[in-house]
Coordinates of C-alpha atoms in Angstrom, one line a residue:
M17 CA 0.0 0.0 0.0
M18 CA 1.4 3.4 -1.0
Y19 CA 0.8 6.5 1.1
N20 CA 2.0 10.1 0.7
V21 CA 4.1 11.3 3.6
D22 CA 6.1 14.5 3.5
N23 CA 5.3 14.8 -0.2
H24 CA 7.0 11.5 -0.9
A25 CA 5.8 7.9 -1.5
A26 CA 5.7 5.8 1.7
W27 CA 5.4 2.1 1.0
C28 CA 3.8 -0.3 3.5
Y29 CA 3.5 -4.1 2.9
T30 CA 0.2 -5.3 4.2
G31 CA 0.7 -9.1 4.1
G32 CA -1.6 -9.5 1.1
K33 CA -4.7 -8.4 3.0
A34 CA -6.8 -5.3 2.6
F35 CA -6.8 -2.8 5.5
N36 CA -9.7 -3.5 7.9
P37 CA -10.6 -0.7 10.3
G38 CA -12.2 -3.1 12.7
Q39 CA -8.9 -5.0 13.4
P40 CA -5.8 -4.0 15.4
T41 CA -2.8 -2.8 13.5
A42 CA 0.8 -3.8 13.8
V43 CA 3.6 -1.7 12.3
F44 CA 6.9 -3.5 11.5
I45 CA 10.0 -1.3 11.2
H46 CA 13.2 -2.7 9.6
G47 CA 16.8 -2.0 10.4
A48 CA 19.7 -0.5 8.5
Q49 CA 20.1 -1.0 4.8
N50 CA 16.9 -3.2 4.7
D51 CA 13.3 -3.0 3.7
H52 CA 9.9 -4.5 4.6
S53 CA 10.8 -7.9 3.2
V54 CA 12.9 -8.9 6.3
W55 CA 9.5 -9.4 8.0
A56 CA 7.9 -11.5 5.3
L57 CA 7.7 -14.7 7.3
Q58 CA 6.0 -12.9 10.3
T59 CA 3.8 -10.2 8.7
R60 CA 1.9 -12.5 6.3
Y61 CA 0.8 -14.7 9.3
F62 CA -0.3 -11.6 11.2
A63 CA -2.2 -10.3 8.2
H64 CA -4.1 -13.6 7.8
H65 CA -4.8 -14.0 11.5
G66 CA -6.8 -10.9 12.6
W67 CA -4.3 -8.1 12.3
N68 CA -3.7 -5.2 9.9
V69 CA -0.1 -5.1 8.9
L70 CA 1.9 -2.0 7.9
A71 CA 5.5 -3.2 7.2
V72 CA 7.2 0.0 6.2
D73 CA 10.0 0.8 3.8
L74 CA 11.8 3.7 5.5
P75 CA 12.5 6.8 3.5
G76 CA 15.1 6.1 0.8
H77 CA 14.8 2.4 1.3
G78 CA 12.9 -0.1 -0.9
R79 CA 9.9 1.6 -2.6
S80 CA 9.6 4.6 -0.3
G81 CA 10.8 7.9 -1.8
G82 CA 12.8 10.8 -0.3
D83 CA 16.2 10.8 1.2
A84 CA 17.2 8.5 4.0
K85 CA 16.8 10.4 7.2
T86 CA 19.8 11.1 9.4
G87 CA 18.2 10.9 12.8
V88 CA 16.1 8.4 14.8
E89 CA 13.9 11.2 16.0
Q90 CA 13.1 12.2 12.4
L91 CA 12.3 8.5 11.5
A92 CA 10.0 8.2 14.5
R93 CA 8.1 11.2 13.4
W94 CA 7.8 9.7 9.9
V95 CA 6.4 6.5 11.3
L96 CA 3.8 8.5 13.3
A97 CA 3.0 10.3 10.0
V98 CA 2.4 7.0 8.3
L99 CA -0.1 6.1 11.0
D100 CA -1.8 9.4 10.3
A101 CA -1.8 8.7 6.5
A102 CA -3.3 5.3 7.1
G103 CA -5.9 6.6 9.5
V104 CA -4.6 4.4 12.4
A105 CA -5.2 5.9 15.9
Q106 CA -3.1 3.3 17.8
A107 CA -0.9 0.4 16.8
M108 CA 1.6 -2.1 18.1
L109 CA 5.1 -1.1 17.0
V110 CA 7.6 -3.9 16.2
G111 CA 11.2 -2.8 15.3
H112 CA 14.4 -4.6 14.5
S113 CA 17.8 -3.1 15.3
M114 CA 17.7 0.5 14.1
G115 CA 14.0 0.0 13.8
S116 CA 13.8 -0.8 17.5
L117 CA 15.2 2.6 18.3
I118 CA 12.7 4.2 15.9
A119 CA 9.8 2.3 17.6
L120 CA 11.1 3.3 21.1
E121 CA 11.3 7.0 20.1
A122 CA 7.9 6.9 18.5
A123 CA 6.4 5.4 21.7
Y124 CA 8.1 8.2 23.7
L125 CA 6.8 11.0 21.3
A126 CA 3.3 9.7 21.1
P127 CA 2.5 7.2 23.9
E128 CA -1.2 7.3 23.2
R129 CA -0.5 6.0 19.7
V130 CA 1.3 2.9 20.8
S131 CA -0.6 -0.1 22.3
Q132 CA 2.5 -2.4 22.6
L133 CA 6.2 -2.1 21.9
A134 CA 8.3 -5.0 20.6
M135 CA 12.1 -4.5 20.2
L136 CA 14.1 -7.1 18.4
G137 CA 17.9 -7.0 18.3
A138 CA 17.8 -3.8 20.3
T139 CA 20.4 -2.1 22.4
Y140 CA 21.2 1.4 23.7
P141 CA 23.4 3.1 23.1
M142 CA 23.6 1.6 19.6
T143 CA 27.2 2.5 19.1
V144 CA 28.8 2.0 15.6
S145 CA 32.6 1.8 15.5
P146 CA 34.4 4.6 13.6
A147 CA 35.9 1.9 11.3
L148 CA 32.5 0.6 10.3
L149 CA 31.1 4.1 9.9
A150 CA 34.0 5.0 7.6
T151 CA 33.8 1.7 5.6
S152 CA 30.0 2.1 5.1
K153 CA 30.7 5.5 3.4
N154 CA 33.9 4.7 1.5
D155 CA 33.5 1.0 0.6
E156 CA 29.8 0.1 1.0
Q157 CA 30.2 -3.5 -0.4
A158 CA 32.9 -4.2 2.2
A159 CA 30.6 -2.9 4.9
I160 CA 27.8 -5.1 3.6
D161 CA 30.0 -8.2 3.7
M162 CA 31.2 -7.3 7.2
V163 CA 27.8 -6.8 8.7
N164 CA 26.4 -9.8 6.9
I165 CA 28.9 -12.1 8.5
W166 CA 28.5 -10.5 12.0
S167 CA 24.7 -10.7 11.7
H168 CA 24.3 -14.4 11.3
S169 CA 25.2 -17.1 13.8
S170 CA 26.4 -19.6 11.2
I171 CA 27.0 -19.7 7.4
A172 CA 25.0 -23.0 7.4
Q173 CA 21.4 -22.7 8.7
K174 CA 19.5 -25.5 10.4
P175 CA 18.2 -28.3 8.1
S176 CA 14.6 -27.3 8.8
F177 CA 15.2 -23.8 7.5
P178 CA 12.0 -22.5 5.9
G179 CA 11.7 -22.9 2.1
P180 CA 13.7 -25.2 -0.2
G181 CA 16.8 -23.4 -1.4
F182 CA 16.3 -20.5 1.0
Y183 CA 19.7 -19.1 2.1
A184 CA 19.6 -16.5 4.9
M185 CA 23.1 -15.1 4.4
G186 CA 22.8 -14.9 0.7
G187 CA 19.4 -13.3 0.8
A188 CA 20.5 -10.7 3.4
R189 CA 23.5 -9.8 1.3
R190 CA 21.5 -9.4 -1.9
L191 CA 18.9 -7.2 -0.1
K192 CA 21.6 -4.8 1.2
Q193 CA 23.1 -4.7 -2.3
R194 CA 19.7 -3.9 -3.8
I195 CA 19.2 -1.0 -1.4
A196 CA 22.6 0.3 -2.4
A197 CA 21.7 0.0 -6.1
I198 CA 18.4 1.8 -6.0
N199 CA 19.7 4.5 -3.7
P200 CA 23.4 5.1 -4.2
D201 CA 23.5 8.0 -1.7
H202 CA 25.4 6.1 1.1
V203 CA 22.2 4.8 2.8
F204 CA 24.1 2.3 4.9
H205 CA 26.3 5.2 6.3
T206 CA 23.3 7.4 6.9
D207 CA 21.5 4.6 8.8
F208 CA 24.6 3.8 10.9
Y209 CA 25.1 7.5 11.6
A210 CA 21.5 7.7 12.9
C211 CA 22.0 4.8 15.2
N212 CA 25.3 6.0 16.5
A213 CA 24.0 9.6 17.1
Y214 CA 20.8 8.7 18.9
A215 CA 21.0 10.0 22.4
N216 CA 17.5 9.9 23.8
G217 CA 17.2 6.2 24.4
E218 CA 17.4 6.2 28.2
V219 CA 15.0 9.1 28.5
A220 CA 12.6 7.4 26.1
A221 CA 12.8 4.1 27.8
A222 CA 12.1 5.6 31.2
A223 CA 8.9 7.0 29.9
I224 CA 7.6 3.7 28.4
A225 CA 4.5 2.4 30.1
C226 CA 2.9 0.2 27.5
P227 CA 3.5 -3.6 27.4
T228 CA 7.0 -4.2 26.1
L229 CA 8.8 -7.2 24.6
F230 CA 12.5 -7.6 24.1
L231 CA 13.4 -10.4 21.7
F232 CA 17.2 -11.1 21.4
G233 CA 19.4 -13.5 19.5
A234 CA 21.5 -15.4 22.0
R235 CA 24.4 -15.4 19.6
D236 CA 24.0 -11.9 18.3
M237 CA 27.3 -10.2 17.7
M238 CA 25.9 -6.9 16.5
T239 CA 23.7 -6.1 19.5
P240 CA 24.8 -8.8 22.0
P241 CA 22.4 -9.6 24.9
K242 CA 25.0 -8.4 27.5
S243 CA 24.8 -4.9 26.0
T244 CA 21.0 -4.6 26.5
K245 CA 21.0 -4.2 30.3
L246 CA 20.3 -0.4 30.2
L247 CA 17.2 -0.9 28.1
T248 CA 15.9 -3.9 29.9
S249 CA 16.5 -2.4 33.4
T250 CA 15.0 0.9 32.5
I251 CA 11.9 -0.7 31.0
A252 CA 11.7 -3.1 33.9
H253 CA 8.2 -4.4 33.1
G254 CA 9.4 -5.6 29.6
K255 CA 9.4 -9.3 28.9
V256 CA 12.8 -10.7 27.7
V257 CA 12.9 -13.6 25.3
L258 CA 16.1 -15.2 23.9
V259 CA 16.2 -17.3 20.7
D260 CA 19.1 -19.3 19.3
S261 CA 20.2 -17.0 16.5
G262 CA 22.4 -14.1 15.5
H263 CA 21.2 -10.6 14.8
E264 CA 19.0 -11.6 11.8
L265 CA 16.7 -13.5 14.1
M266 CA 13.6 -13.0 11.9
A267 CA 15.2 -15.1 9.2
E268 CA 17.3 -17.5 11.3
Q269 CA 14.5 -18.4 13.8
P270 CA 11.3 -17.3 11.9
D271 CA 9.0 -19.7 13.8
A272 CA 10.3 -18.8 17.2
V273 CA 10.1 -15.1 16.4
L274 CA 6.6 -15.4 15.0
D275 CA 5.3 -17.5 18.0
T276 CA 6.8 -15.0 20.5
L277 CA 5.4 -11.9 18.7
Y278 CA 2.0 -13.3 18.1
A279 CA 1.6 -14.5 21.7
F280 CA 2.7 -11.0 22.9
A281 CA 0.3 -9.3 20.5
A282 CA -2.6 -11.4 21.8
T283 CA -2.0 -10.3 25.4
K284 CA -3.1 -6.7 25.9
P285 CA -2.9 -5.8 29.5
A286 CA -3.8 -2.3 30.6
F287 CA -1.2 0.4 30.3
L288 CA 1.2 0.4 33.3
T289 CA 1.4 3.6 35.3
K290 CA 4.9 5.0 35.9
T291 CA 5.6 6.0 39.5
S292 CA 8.4 8.1 40.7

């Protein structure tokens, strides 16, 4: 589904189902140098089991127009503008990696718009090394290869991996190459810059009162579980779930991620009240 946001096309994958105003809505937000397709194995199930799905392509990624934005705060406002364009008053936000920071900031900016918050492969601060920042600008293919290796727990996925011939590392590499090809303006560097520069995470986390899920890969080298304590301790009511994967947990453990997300989505306790 295509919307107009800030005078540019904003593409949202709906899981093959028409939008139904009578159903709850889940917004899925991808990470750096990716697009909506990283959620394909989860969003289609949601869409066919009682949920509206809006899996966004962030600006400058996939089919969405405009320049890639340089700040998490800008991206969070853009997501809220997508909700406005779609006529959605309140939604569950699901974000991966950079997308988790965007979801966090959106929930901080407009808590009344967010029913639940799910953060996958999240950490704060989401520091990017100077070497990787420089490589993403000066040698994008090298940065793609580096991140692709670090994001997966193994070059050989489990025998029951979904889909005959489906290759997680190869698919992730080709997607990042595609984003680079359709937008040659150093999108990877812009995304990493936004993650590295985001400084409101602790303040935002302290304000979160809605039901929250943290879903981490036990073998994640990009945002290792040991780096997540600031977020998980600040949002103390959040549920923490580990799956046996690297950073690309939606592809490496699609069933476990789906089962966890769908169970979380089905449980809608009342908003918690923050106390001083």
